[in-house]
Coordinates of C-alpha atoms in Angstrom, one line a residue:
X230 CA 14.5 -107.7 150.3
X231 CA 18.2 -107.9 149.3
X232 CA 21.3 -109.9 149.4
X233 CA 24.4 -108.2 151.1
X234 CA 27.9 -109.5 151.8
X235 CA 29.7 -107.4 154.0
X236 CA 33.2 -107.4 155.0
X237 CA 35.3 -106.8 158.5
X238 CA 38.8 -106.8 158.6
X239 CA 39.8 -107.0 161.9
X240 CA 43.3 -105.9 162.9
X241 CA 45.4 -108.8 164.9
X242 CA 43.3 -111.4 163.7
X243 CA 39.9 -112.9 164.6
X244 CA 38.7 -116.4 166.6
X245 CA 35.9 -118.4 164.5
X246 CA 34.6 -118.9 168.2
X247 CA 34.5 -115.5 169.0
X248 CA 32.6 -114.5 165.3
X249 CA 30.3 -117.3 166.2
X250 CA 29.3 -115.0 169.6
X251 CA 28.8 -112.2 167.2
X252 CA 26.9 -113.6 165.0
X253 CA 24.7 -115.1 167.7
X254 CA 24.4 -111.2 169.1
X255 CA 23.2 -110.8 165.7
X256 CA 20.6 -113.0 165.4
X257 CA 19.3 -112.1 168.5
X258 CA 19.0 -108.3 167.2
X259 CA 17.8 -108.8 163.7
X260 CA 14.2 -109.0 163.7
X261 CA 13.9 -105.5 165.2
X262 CA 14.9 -104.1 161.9
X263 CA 13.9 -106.7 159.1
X264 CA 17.2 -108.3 158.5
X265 CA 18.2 -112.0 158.4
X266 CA 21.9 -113.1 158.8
X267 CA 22.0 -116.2 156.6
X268 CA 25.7 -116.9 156.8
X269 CA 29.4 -116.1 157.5
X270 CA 32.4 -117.2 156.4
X271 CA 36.0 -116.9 158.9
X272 CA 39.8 -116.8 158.0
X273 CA 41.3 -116.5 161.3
X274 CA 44.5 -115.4 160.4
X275 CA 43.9 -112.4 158.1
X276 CA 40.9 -111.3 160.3
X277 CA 39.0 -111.5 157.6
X278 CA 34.6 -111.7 158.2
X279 CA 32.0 -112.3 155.3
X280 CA 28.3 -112.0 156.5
X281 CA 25.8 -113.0 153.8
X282 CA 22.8 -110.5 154.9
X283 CA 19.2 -110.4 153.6
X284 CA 17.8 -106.9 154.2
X285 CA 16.0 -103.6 153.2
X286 CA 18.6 -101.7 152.8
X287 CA 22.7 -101.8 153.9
X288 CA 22.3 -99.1 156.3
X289 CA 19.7 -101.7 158.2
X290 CA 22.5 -104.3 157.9
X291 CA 24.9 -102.5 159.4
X292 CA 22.3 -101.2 162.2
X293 CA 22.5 -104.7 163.7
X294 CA 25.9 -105.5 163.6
X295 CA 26.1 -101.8 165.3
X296 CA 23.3 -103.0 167.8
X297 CA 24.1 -106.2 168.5
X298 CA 27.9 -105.8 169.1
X299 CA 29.8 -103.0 167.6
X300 CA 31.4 -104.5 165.0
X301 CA 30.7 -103.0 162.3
X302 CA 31.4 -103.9 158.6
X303 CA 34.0 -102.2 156.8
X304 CA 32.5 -102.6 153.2
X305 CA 29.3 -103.4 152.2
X306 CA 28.3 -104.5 148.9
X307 CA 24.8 -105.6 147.2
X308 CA 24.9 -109.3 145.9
X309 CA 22.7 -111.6 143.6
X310 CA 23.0 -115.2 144.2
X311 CA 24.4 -117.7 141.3
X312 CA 23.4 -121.2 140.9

């Protein structure tokens, strides 16, 4: 599988609590489609989301996010992990 980071922008700004419920919605979804959420980073103010996001394929990626809560990313980019 590969890495993904994908990024929201969210207009107004964005509550770390309320990205934690959506990440939970994603967990919750993932397996149905082979993708793992491994982490996600906030800044509240700019309503800005990073999800870290092992999966077949970005279209699989974004298939959850669509699933679980409809928050899609706007960008989507493959990633390789440095030490």
């Amino acid at each position: 599988m590969a890495l993904f980071m994908d990024v929201h922008t969210i207009d107004g700004g964005v509550s770390l609590d309320d990205v934690a419920g959506a990440h939970l919605a994603d967990l919750a979804t993932q397996g149905q489609h082979g993708v793992q959420y491994l982490h996600y980073w906030v800044n509240e103010d700019q309503g800005k989301v990073f999800c870290l996001v092992e999966a077949p394929t970005a279209d699989a990626a974004a298939t959850v996010h669509r699933e679980a809560h409809g928050l899609v990313a706007d960008e989507i980019y493959p990633v390789a992990e440095g030490s």
